[in-house]
């Protein structure tokens, strides 16, 4: 089992930047990839970005490409980040970190372990 704890959320002005952190513990070497998702009020949870531990390949949703990056600390597969730049007001959501252990897609249903989420509020 992998335990995940997000941090770094808060209030930011539209156009600003924020970096989220996700600390992983437990059987971290069982995870193949780490992802970030977000859920705005009244909307479904959506994929934001992900990174594989092997090779460090990154993937970003089209809505955040060029503005978000997902650095990782591959030592013990212990930490991933979500660097968010040029945040629009639509970026207000709860952001979740998740670990994918077995499956292959970036769909939320293919991720096995989830953090509790961290609130990001973008003021216009």
mmCIF file of C-alpha atoms in Angstrom:
data_model
loop_
_atom_site.group_PDB
_atom_site.id
_atom_site.type_symbol
_atom_site.label_atom_id
_atom_site.label_comp_id
_atom_site.label_asym_id
_atom_site.label_seq_id
_atom_site.Cartn_x
_atom_site.Cartn_y
_atom_site.Cartn_z
ATOM 1 C CA UNK A 1 0.000 0.000 0.000
ATOM 2 C CA UNK A 2 1.125 3.539 -0.774
ATOM 3 C CA UNK A 3 0.185 6.527 1.363
ATOM 4 C CA UNK A 4 0.047 9.959 -0.236
ATOM 5 C CA UNK A 5 -0.097 13.393 1.366
ATOM 6 C CA UNK A 6 -0.541 16.563 -0.665
ATOM 7 C CA UNK A 7 0.479 20.031 0.455
ATOM 8 C CA UNK A 8 0.985 23.491 -0.958
ATOM 9 C CA UNK A 9 -2.548 24.497 -1.816
ATOM 10 C CA UNK A 10 -3.883 27.945 -1.077
ATOM 11 C CA UNK A 11 -5.133 31.168 -2.561
ATOM 12 C CA UNK A 12 -3.455 32.630 -5.625
ATOM 13 C CA UNK A 13 -4.372 35.410 -8.021
ATOM 14 C CA UNK A 14 -5.269 34.632 -11.589
ATOM 15 C CA UNK A 15 -2.105 34.568 -13.676
ATOM 16 C CA UNK A 16 -0.018 33.600 -10.670
ATOM 17 C CA UNK A 17 1.957 30.470 -9.841
ATOM 18 C CA UNK A 18 1.736 27.768 -7.223
ATOM 19 C CA UNK A 19 3.607 24.538 -6.558
ATOM 20 C CA UNK A 20 1.926 21.526 -4.989
ATOM 21 C CA UNK A 21 3.821 18.675 -3.347
ATOM 22 C CA UNK A 22 2.896 15.041 -2.861
ATOM 23 C CA UNK A 23 4.833 12.940 -0.382
ATOM 24 C CA UNK A 24 4.632 9.182 -0.860
ATOM 25 C CA UNK A 25 5.357 6.552 1.764
ATOM 26 C CA UNK A 26 4.836 2.840 2.248
ATOM 27 C CA UNK A 27 5.353 0.421 -0.646
ATOM 28 C CA UNK A 28 6.337 3.196 -3.031
ATOM 29 C CA UNK A 29 8.366 0.901 -5.265
ATOM 30 C CA UNK A 30 5.129 -0.794 -6.251
ATOM 31 C CA UNK A 31 3.957 2.319 -8.042
ATOM 32 C CA UNK A 32 4.573 2.714 -11.768
ATOM 33 C CA UNK A 33 3.433 6.291 -12.148
ATOM 34 C CA UNK A 34 2.156 9.258 -10.186
ATOM 35 C CA UNK A 35 -0.600 11.541 -11.310
ATOM 36 C CA UNK A 36 -2.297 14.785 -10.415
ATOM 37 C CA UNK A 37 -6.021 15.219 -10.789
ATOM 38 C CA UNK A 38 -8.408 18.007 -9.886
ATOM 39 C CA UNK A 39 -12.067 18.292 -9.106
ATOM 40 C CA UNK A 40 -13.914 21.584 -9.292
ATOM 41 C CA UNK A 41 -17.260 22.057 -7.530
ATOM 42 C CA UNK A 42 -20.029 20.274 -9.404
ATOM 43 C CA UNK A 43 -17.626 18.674 -11.888
ATOM 44 C CA UNK A 44 -16.051 15.281 -12.331
ATOM 45 C CA UNK A 45 -12.496 14.568 -11.337
ATOM 46 C CA UNK A 46 -10.180 15.193 -14.286
ATOM 47 C CA UNK A 47 -6.657 14.260 -15.224
ATOM 48 C CA UNK A 48 -4.091 17.077 -15.001
ATOM 49 C CA UNK A 49 -0.613 15.579 -15.339
ATOM 50 C CA UNK A 50 1.380 12.418 -14.652
ATOM 51 C CA UNK A 51 4.929 11.117 -14.580
ATOM 52 C CA UNK A 52 6.325 7.593 -14.799
ATOM 53 C CA UNK A 53 8.977 6.555 -12.326
ATOM 54 C CA UNK A 54 10.905 4.619 -14.958
ATOM 55 C CA UNK A 55 12.307 7.068 -17.452
ATOM 56 C CA UNK A 56 10.547 10.080 -15.996
ATOM 57 C CA UNK A 57 8.126 10.397 -18.922
ATOM 58 C CA UNK A 58 5.589 13.149 -18.318
ATOM 59 C CA UNK A 59 2.099 13.679 -19.677
ATOM 60 C CA UNK A 60 -0.100 16.731 -19.334
ATOM 61 C CA UNK A 61 -3.710 17.415 -20.188
ATOM 62 C CA UNK A 62 -4.119 19.700 -23.184
ATOM 63 C CA UNK A 63 -5.691 22.339 -20.932
ATOM 64 C CA UNK A 64 -2.488 22.756 -18.922
ATOM 65 C CA UNK A 65 0.257 21.999 -21.459
ATOM 66 C CA UNK A 66 2.916 24.646 -21.494
ATOM 67 C CA UNK A 67 1.849 25.997 -18.108
ATOM 68 C CA UNK A 68 2.115 23.027 -15.707
ATOM 69 C CA UNK A 69 5.064 20.732 -15.098
ATOM 70 C CA UNK A 70 5.422 17.646 -12.889
ATOM 71 C CA UNK A 71 8.903 17.282 -11.433
ATOM 72 C CA UNK A 72 9.649 14.255 -9.282
ATOM 73 C CA UNK A 73 12.128 13.078 -6.674
ATOM 74 C CA UNK A 74 12.873 9.560 -7.816
ATOM 75 C CA UNK A 75 14.840 8.674 -4.673
ATOM 76 C CA UNK A 76 12.663 6.011 -3.053
ATOM 77 C CA UNK A 77 9.925 7.262 -5.394
ATOM 78 C CA UNK A 78 9.138 9.613 -2.552
ATOM 79 C CA UNK A 79 7.862 12.887 -3.945
ATOM 80 C CA UNK A 80 6.212 14.493 -6.920
ATOM 81 C CA UNK A 81 5.316 18.105 -7.509
ATOM 82 C CA UNK A 82 2.913 20.034 -9.647
ATOM 83 C CA UNK A 83 4.273 23.385 -10.732
ATOM 84 C CA UNK A 84 1.434 25.535 -11.956
ATOM 85 C CA UNK A 85 2.045 28.769 -13.854
ATOM 86 C CA UNK A 86 -0.350 31.290 -15.365
ATOM 87 C CA UNK A 87 -3.226 29.913 -13.364
ATOM 88 C CA UNK A 88 -6.635 30.906 -14.696
ATOM 89 C CA UNK A 89 -9.644 31.370 -12.409
ATOM 90 C CA UNK A 90 -10.973 28.060 -13.786
ATOM 91 C CA UNK A 91 -8.073 26.410 -11.977
ATOM 92 C CA UNK A 92 -9.983 26.567 -8.695
ATOM 93 C CA UNK A 93 -10.404 22.979 -7.527
ATOM 94 C CA UNK A 94 -9.304 20.364 -5.067
ATOM 95 C CA UNK A 95 -6.085 18.849 -6.411
ATOM 96 C CA UNK A 96 -5.347 15.189 -5.746
ATOM 97 C CA UNK A 97 -2.202 13.160 -6.016
ATOM 98 C CA UNK A 98 -2.567 9.496 -6.991
ATOM 99 C CA UNK A 99 -0.402 6.440 -7.539
ATOM 100 C CA UNK A 100 -0.906 3.970 -10.370
ATOM 101 C CA UNK A 101 0.251 0.467 -9.489
ATOM 102 C CA UNK A 102 -0.882 -1.905 -12.236
ATOM 103 C CA UNK A 103 -2.868 -0.378 -15.056
ATOM 104 C CA UNK A 104 -1.914 1.679 -18.050
ATOM 105 C CA UNK A 105 -4.150 4.669 -18.682
ATOM 106 C CA UNK A 106 -4.449 8.100 -17.101
ATOM 107 C CA UNK A 107 -8.093 7.613 -16.213
ATOM 108 C CA UNK A 108 -8.885 8.159 -12.529
ATOM 109 C CA UNK A 109 -10.240 4.618 -12.323
ATOM 110 C CA UNK A 110 -6.787 3.233 -13.220
ATOM 111 C CA UNK A 111 -5.156 4.852 -10.193
ATOM 112 C CA UNK A 112 -5.080 2.802 -7.022
ATOM 113 C CA UNK A 113 -4.054 5.056 -4.152
ATOM 114 C CA UNK A 114 -5.152 8.628 -3.514
ATOM 115 C CA UNK A 115 -4.245 11.461 -1.221
ATOM 116 C CA UNK A 116 -6.781 13.520 0.669
ATOM 117 C CA UNK A 117 -6.492 16.470 -1.705
ATOM 118 C CA UNK A 118 -5.433 20.081 -1.303
ATOM 119 C CA UNK A 119 -7.586 23.099 -2.133
ATOM 120 C CA UNK A 120 -6.391 25.601 -4.720
ATOM 121 C CA UNK A 121 -8.417 28.779 -5.088
ATOM 122 C CA UNK A 122 -7.649 31.163 -7.927
ATOM 123 C CA UNK A 123 -9.052 34.641 -7.470
ATOM 124 C CA UNK A 124 -9.922 36.747 -10.487
#
